[in-house]
């Protein structure tokens, strides 16, 4: 038995392809005091039976970057290490059996242009020329990505391990970790069956065991294994060597040629979760029992697309477990609950194609103590603590496996494991016709059905069934008054004698303001990137209320807590569940509110940016005069138990003022007209306030400065070469969603970051960053350009502006 060291700077738990990639890349960064511990043998969990597909086009730019890096890494890994990997850059073809699917593929192809990824659209006949055994029956079109490939997962993992060892990393097999040691909020090491190992950093790469491993340190790692099925045929006559990977999402099937045989696998609509009651202790290189009844209809669909399967003998019926997360995106980064504990797990059947990039950025994150790029799509901090719940994960996993090949409709909502988190007003909103969406498990009214219609989505890439009702909600806010339930906001209190000093250092804007003032501000990192986009209300000399979005509640609270020095007299409390929030917005909001309170609401007494405790109905609520829709309005904060009575009073009185209930789709279209930014889409940790057009919220000269100030000063001196702009596409039925290429004078200069139809403007609107490679982006540079936005491979003329298209001076907000 190999001896185990008593200390390592980094301990990696798990020897699959991801764990070995993290070890390899740490070695590349010069971090060689690394110990990788594998309970059995390398690759023995999931890696060994993976299909080995290496695709590059993912849903976002940064995930595509990581997949592109993986391809480049695998291409040269054998030359570097001397270990064969089986990597072949054969390309991939995705076929479409409906116009809707073809639009999805073409939108993806347009998005690929933004990422510098080569992609071609094909006719069914051209696809068949590249894949001769393909049946074109029912096909509308296809796309071809020539740089995609395939690899041997076991050999590739061994190559990464060899590279790691060459750099000085120690890898021990047959060494089971039994516990993670912690003290005072950070990891101190691990316990193994061979003894204790002290460590500064522990990385959880335990695959389908990662949830359990995270639980040792009370860290939430929400994933669950599911059975995944594929077959390997006998040699197929006429099957050419080196064929591209073939994907037919409409048949939930993928096809890979390998040594004259076909590997055919599926992502069926209803999956079979596995391992929820525990994974057997001796599980290694094991497969699960075949389920022929489950496979039969999947096999039939595959045969229709590749008829040669009908006469091909089947050599292997395979069933093996792979882990899936609640949103089909993997889990990466430092745990918010525990300093020094990192996670790379839950790869949703794309672990092979993701491992290279994920290992690299996590190694960079560990060495540099911050992520090297915007990784919010896969950041562990997006997960809510409840999502580690075993029953929730089991029920959601039945759906998430199949969502990989389901239509990726705009605004598509998950259907399983719903109703977890609800506003106190949920039942009232449901009775009023609300159709709910889900964010971090929170049920939120997205739109309200009218005229007896059913409150459910009918998906398409065009105007969906909620377009008309949401337009009515939008116009009610613009012309009269709308009521939004915004109780899902994340809400924190920072309190204590040093609260002003602590928060002043975190916030880019000046929050040392009079009591009952609201400040809009960003939280920046040392590079000037935006970590959070929040409002801060000074409730007392030593107390602040901080409000952020539902999706970033965990992330932002962690950032706040880590900004409090150990000797600071300040404490942060997450009060999100304790308070309900109602947004009363529109030109008649003041009149409606005035009819229900004796508070002086005149602008002279209650100007924009102020906050007051007022009587409303029988309750006392905090009314803050701010807006995310670009109209006169108030956010009303109250303890949750008062929400129903306040809501009832507002709705009863609202009939005389044209009050209409409004949902988050209307909120989105309203904010888009005003070019109000949204963190996670338009803002991220690689975007600075100067690039995002938020320089007005930077207090350049406040005493004590703030985190990121020096980086911003350097950028202010040199000028921002990329800027967030508003985009309008008129006179077309095409709608914008996100990641559509922006062209200027036939040069690709950027992409949209978010979009919605602007009902007051009468155009499809978007926000997006454009870049001037030669110099700063200025008003003049914007004005002299000729613009188009590319939608599904078609360029559509567009207007571009640094100012909002609606009420650019914000006169309506301050009236």
PDB file of N, CA, C and O in Angstrom, residues 248-284:
ATOM      1  N   UNK A 248     -29.588  13.538 -33.511  1.00  0.00           N
ATOM      2  CA  UNK A 248     -30.970  13.765 -33.924  1.00  0.00           C
ATOM      3  C   UNK A 248     -31.772  13.989 -32.646  1.00  0.00           C
ATOM      4  O   UNK A 248     -32.274  13.053 -32.036  1.00  0.00           O
ATOM      5  N   UNK A 249     -31.850  15.234 -32.230  1.00  0.00           N
ATOM      6  CA  UNK A 249     -32.517  15.528 -30.964  1.00  0.00           C
ATOM      7  C   UNK A 249     -34.000  15.200 -31.015  1.00  0.00           C
ATOM      8  O   UNK A 249     -34.595  14.850 -29.983  1.00  0.00           O
ATOM      9  N   UNK A 250     -34.607  15.287 -32.190  1.00  0.00           N
ATOM     10  CA  UNK A 250     -36.030  14.950 -32.294  1.00  0.00           C
ATOM     11  C   UNK A 250     -36.266  13.466 -32.049  1.00  0.00           C
ATOM     12  O   UNK A 250     -37.363  13.056 -31.655  1.00  0.00           O
ATOM     13  N   UNK A 251     -35.257  12.639 -32.277  1.00  0.00           N
ATOM     14  CA  UNK A 251     -35.331  11.212 -31.961  1.00  0.00           C
ATOM     15  C   UNK A 251     -34.573  10.900 -30.676  1.00  0.00           C
ATOM     16  O   UNK A 251     -34.308   9.728 -30.386  1.00  0.00           O
ATOM     17  N   UNK A 252     -34.214  11.925 -29.928  1.00  0.00           N
ATOM     18  CA  UNK A 252     -33.450  11.865 -28.664  1.00  0.00           C
ATOM     19  C   UNK A 252     -32.248  10.928 -28.792  1.00  0.00           C
ATOM     20  O   UNK A 252     -31.876  10.250 -27.832  1.00  0.00           O
ATOM     21  N   UNK A 253     -31.587  10.917 -29.951  1.00  0.00           N
ATOM     22  CA  UNK A 253     -30.538   9.942 -30.229  1.00  0.00           C
ATOM     23  C   UNK A 253     -29.243  10.623 -30.671  1.00  0.00           C
ATOM     24  O   UNK A 253     -29.258  11.683 -31.308  1.00  0.00           O
ATOM     25  N   UNK A 254     -28.119   9.974 -30.344  1.00  0.00           N
ATOM     26  CA  UNK A 254     -26.838  10.360 -30.918  1.00  0.00           C
ATOM     27  C   UNK A 254     -26.134   9.105 -31.419  1.00  0.00           C
ATOM     28  O   UNK A 254     -26.358   7.992 -30.939  1.00  0.00           O
ATOM     29  N   UNK A 255     -25.259   9.295 -32.435  1.00  0.00           N
ATOM     30  CA  UNK A 255     -24.615   8.179 -33.121  1.00  0.00           C
ATOM     31  C   UNK A 255     -23.129   8.494 -33.269  1.00  0.00           C
ATOM     32  O   UNK A 255     -22.762   9.577 -33.743  1.00  0.00           O
ATOM     33  N   UNK A 256     -22.283   7.546 -32.888  1.00  0.00           N
ATOM     34  CA  UNK A 256     -20.840   7.707 -33.019  1.00  0.00           C
ATOM     35  C   UNK A 256     -20.242   6.481 -33.686  1.00  0.00           C
ATOM     36  O   UNK A 256     -20.448   5.348 -33.215  1.00  0.00           O
ATOM     37  N   UNK A 257     -19.524   6.698 -34.787  1.00  0.00           N
ATOM     38  CA  UNK A 257     -18.813   5.586 -35.434  1.00  0.00           C
ATOM     39  C   UNK A 257     -17.518   5.301 -34.691  1.00  0.00           C
ATOM     40  O   UNK A 257     -16.790   6.219 -34.301  1.00  0.00           O
ATOM     41  N   UNK A 258     -17.232   4.036 -34.480  1.00  0.00           N
ATOM     42  CA  UNK A 258     -15.995   3.652 -33.799  1.00  0.00           C
ATOM     43  C   UNK A 258     -15.580   2.270 -34.292  1.00  0.00           C
ATOM     44  O   UNK A 258     -16.285   1.280 -34.055  1.00  0.00           O
ATOM     45  N   UNK A 259     -14.476   2.211 -35.011  1.00  0.00           N
ATOM     46  CA  UNK A 259     -13.923   0.962 -35.560  1.00  0.00           C
ATOM     47  C   UNK A 259     -14.963   0.144 -36.322  1.00  0.00           C
ATOM     48  O   UNK A 259     -15.093  -1.067 -36.118  1.00  0.00           O
ATOM     49  N   UNK A 260     -15.731   0.821 -37.161  1.00  0.00           N
ATOM     50  CA  UNK A 260     -16.694   0.128 -37.996  1.00  0.00           C
ATOM     51  C   UNK A 260     -17.995  -0.228 -37.309  1.00  0.00           C
ATOM     52  O   UNK A 260     -18.884  -0.835 -37.923  1.00  0.00           O
ATOM     53  N   UNK A 261     -18.146   0.144 -36.051  1.00  0.00           N
ATOM     54  CA  UNK A 261     -19.374  -0.100 -35.307  1.00  0.00           C
ATOM     55  C   UNK A 261     -20.042   1.240 -34.994  1.00  0.00           C
ATOM     56  O   UNK A 261     -19.442   2.302 -35.126  1.00  0.00           O
ATOM     57  N   UNK A 262     -21.284   1.161 -34.560  1.00  0.00           N
ATOM     58  CA  UNK A 262     -22.002   2.364 -34.139  1.00  0.00           C
ATOM     59  C   UNK A 262     -22.291   2.294 -32.649  1.00  0.00           C
ATOM     60  O   UNK A 262     -22.798   1.283 -32.146  1.00  0.00           O
ATOM     61  N   UNK A 263     -21.961   3.364 -31.962  1.00  0.00           N
ATOM     62  CA  UNK A 263     -22.456   3.566 -30.606  1.00  0.00           C
ATOM     63  C   UNK A 263     -23.659   4.494 -30.715  1.00  0.00           C
ATOM     64  O   UNK A 263     -23.556   5.581 -31.299  1.00  0.00           O
ATOM     65  N   UNK A 264     -24.796   4.052 -30.194  1.00  0.00           N
ATOM     66  CA  UNK A 264     -26.040   4.829 -30.265  1.00  0.00           C
ATOM     67  C   UNK A 264     -26.550   5.029 -28.846  1.00  0.00           C
ATOM     68  O   UNK A 264     -26.759   4.057 -28.109  1.00  0.00           O
ATOM     69  N   UNK A 265     -26.735   6.283 -28.466  1.00  0.00           N
ATOM     70  CA  UNK A 265     -27.220   6.588 -27.119  1.00  0.00           C
ATOM     71  C   UNK A 265     -28.400   7.523 -27.151  1.00  0.00           C
ATOM     72  O   UNK A 265     -28.742   8.097 -28.201  1.00  0.00           O
ATOM     73  N   UNK A 266     -29.044   7.690 -25.968  1.00  0.00           N
ATOM     74  CA  UNK A 266     -30.306   8.435 -25.921  1.00  0.00           C
ATOM     75  C   UNK A 266     -30.389   9.326 -24.692  1.00  0.00           C
ATOM     76  O   UNK A 266     -29.803   9.045 -23.634  1.00  0.00           O
ATOM     77  N   UNK A 267     -31.146  10.413 -24.847  1.00  0.00           N
ATOM     78  CA  UNK A 267     -31.541  11.274 -23.737  1.00  0.00           C
ATOM     79  C   UNK A 267     -33.067  11.374 -23.752  1.00  0.00           C
ATOM     80  O   UNK A 267     -33.644  12.305 -24.303  1.00  0.00           O
ATOM     81  N   UNK A 268     -33.690  10.379 -23.152  1.00  0.00           N
ATOM     82  CA  UNK A 268     -35.135  10.232 -23.227  1.00  0.00           C
ATOM     83  C   UNK A 268     -35.846  11.243 -22.324  1.00  0.00           C
ATOM     84  O   UNK A 268     -35.271  11.773 -21.375  1.00  0.00           O
ATOM     85  N   UNK A 269     -37.125  11.502 -22.644  1.00  0.00           N
ATOM     86  CA  UNK A 269     -37.883  12.553 -21.965  1.00  0.00           C
ATOM     87  C   UNK A 269     -38.078  12.270 -20.484  1.00  0.00           C
ATOM     88  O   UNK A 269     -38.058  13.194 -19.662  1.00  0.00           O
ATOM     89  N   UNK A 270     -38.290  11.021 -20.125  1.00  0.00           N
ATOM     90  CA  UNK A 270     -38.454  10.674 -18.719  1.00  0.00           C
ATOM     91  C   UNK A 270     -37.373   9.680 -18.335  1.00  0.00           C
ATOM     92  O   UNK A 270     -37.374   8.537 -18.782  1.00  0.00           O
ATOM     93  N   UNK A 271     -36.449  10.147 -17.506  1.00  0.00           N
ATOM     94  CA  UNK A 271     -35.287   9.336 -17.164  1.00  0.00           C
ATOM     95  C   UNK A 271     -35.549   8.497 -15.918  1.00  0.00           C
ATOM     96  O   UNK A 271     -36.586   8.620 -15.255  1.00  0.00           O
ATOM     97  N   UNK A 272     -34.569   7.671 -15.595  1.00  0.00           N
ATOM     98  CA  UNK A 272     -34.646   6.796 -14.426  1.00  0.00           C
ATOM     99  C   UNK A 272     -33.573   7.210 -13.420  1.00  0.00           C
ATOM    100  O   UNK A 272     -32.400   6.858 -13.586  1.00  0.00           O
ATOM    101  N   UNK A 273     -33.933   7.992 -12.398  1.00  0.00           N
ATOM    102  CA  UNK A 273     -32.946   8.346 -11.365  1.00  0.00           C
ATOM    103  C   UNK A 273     -32.403   7.078 -10.698  1.00  0.00           C
ATOM    104  O   UNK A 273     -33.094   6.059 -10.595  1.00  0.00           O
ATOM    105  N   UNK A 274     -31.160   7.170 -10.231  1.00  0.00           N
ATOM    106  CA  UNK A 274     -30.516   6.003  -9.627  1.00  0.00           C
ATOM    107  C   UNK A 274     -29.623   6.453  -8.476  1.00  0.00           C
ATOM    108  O   UNK A 274     -29.064   7.556  -8.512  1.00  0.00           O
ATOM    109  N   UNK A 275     -29.503   5.591  -7.479  1.00  0.00           N
ATOM    110  CA  UNK A 275     -28.557   5.827  -6.392  1.00  0.00           C
ATOM    111  C   UNK A 275     -29.049   6.740  -5.302  1.00  0.00           C
ATOM    112  O   UNK A 275     -28.268   7.125  -4.425  1.00  0.00           O
ATOM    113  N   UNK A 276     -30.330   7.093  -5.335  1.00  0.00           N
ATOM    114  CA  UNK A 276     -30.837   8.016  -4.329  1.00  0.00           C
ATOM    115  C   UNK A 276     -30.787   7.476  -2.916  1.00  0.00           C
ATOM    116  O   UNK A 276     -30.711   8.239  -1.950  1.00  0.00           O
ATOM    117  N   UNK A 277     -30.819   6.183  -2.782  1.00  0.00           N
ATOM    118  CA  UNK A 277     -30.757   5.567  -1.448  1.00  0.00           C
ATOM    119  C   UNK A 277     -29.333   5.178  -1.073  1.00  0.00           C
ATOM    120  O   UNK A 277     -29.112   4.506  -0.062  1.00  0.00           O
ATOM    121  N   UNK A 278     -28.382   5.597  -1.886  1.00  0.00           N
ATOM    122  CA  UNK A 278     -26.989   5.278  -1.606  1.00  0.00           C
ATOM    123  C   UNK A 278     -26.390   4.420  -2.702  1.00  0.00           C
ATOM    124  O   UNK A 278     -27.055   3.543  -3.255  1.00  0.00           O
ATOM    125  N   UNK A 279     -25.117   4.670  -3.012  1.00  0.00           N
ATOM    126  CA  UNK A 279     -24.414   3.914  -4.039  1.00  0.00           C
ATOM    127  C   UNK A 279     -23.651   2.781  -3.356  1.00  0.00           C
ATOM    128  O   UNK A 279     -22.999   2.999  -2.332  1.00  0.00           O
ATOM    129  N   UNK A 280     -23.736   1.579  -3.878  1.00  0.00           N
ATOM    130  CA  UNK A 280     -23.061   0.456  -3.229  1.00  0.00           C
ATOM    131  C   UNK A 280     -21.582   0.733  -2.977  1.00  0.00           C
ATOM    132  O   UNK A 280     -20.894   1.342  -3.814  1.00  0.00           O
ATOM    133  N   UNK A 281     -21.083   0.272  -1.844  1.00  0.00           N
ATOM    134  CA  UNK A 281     -19.707   0.537  -1.434  1.00  0.00           C
ATOM    135  C   UNK A 281     -18.691   0.059  -2.462  1.00  0.00           C
ATOM    136  O   UNK A 281     -17.675   0.709  -2.701  1.00  0.00           O
ATOM    137  N   UNK A 282     -18.952  -1.064  -3.093  1.00  0.00           N
ATOM    138  CA  UNK A 282     -17.976  -1.646  -4.018  1.00  0.00           C
ATOM    139  C   UNK A 282     -18.197  -1.222  -5.468  1.00  0.00           C
ATOM    140  O   UNK A 282     -17.628  -1.820  -6.379  1.00  0.00           O
ATOM    141  N   UNK A 283     -19.005  -0.188  -5.690  1.00  0.00           N
ATOM    142  CA  UNK A 283     -19.349   0.200  -7.060  1.00  0.00           C
ATOM    143  C   UNK A 283     -18.112   0.744  -7.773  1.00  0.00           C
ATOM    144  O   UNK A 283     -17.555   1.778  -7.399  1.00  0.00           O
ATOM    145  N   UNK A 284     -17.648   0.072  -8.805  1.00  0.00           N
ATOM    146  CA  UNK A 284     -16.505   0.497  -9.611  1.00  0.00           C
ATOM    147  C   UNK A 284     -16.526  -0.289 -10.912  1.00  0.00           C
ATOM    148  O   UNK A 284     -16.628  -1.519 -10.896  1.00  0.00           O
TER     149      UNK A 284
END
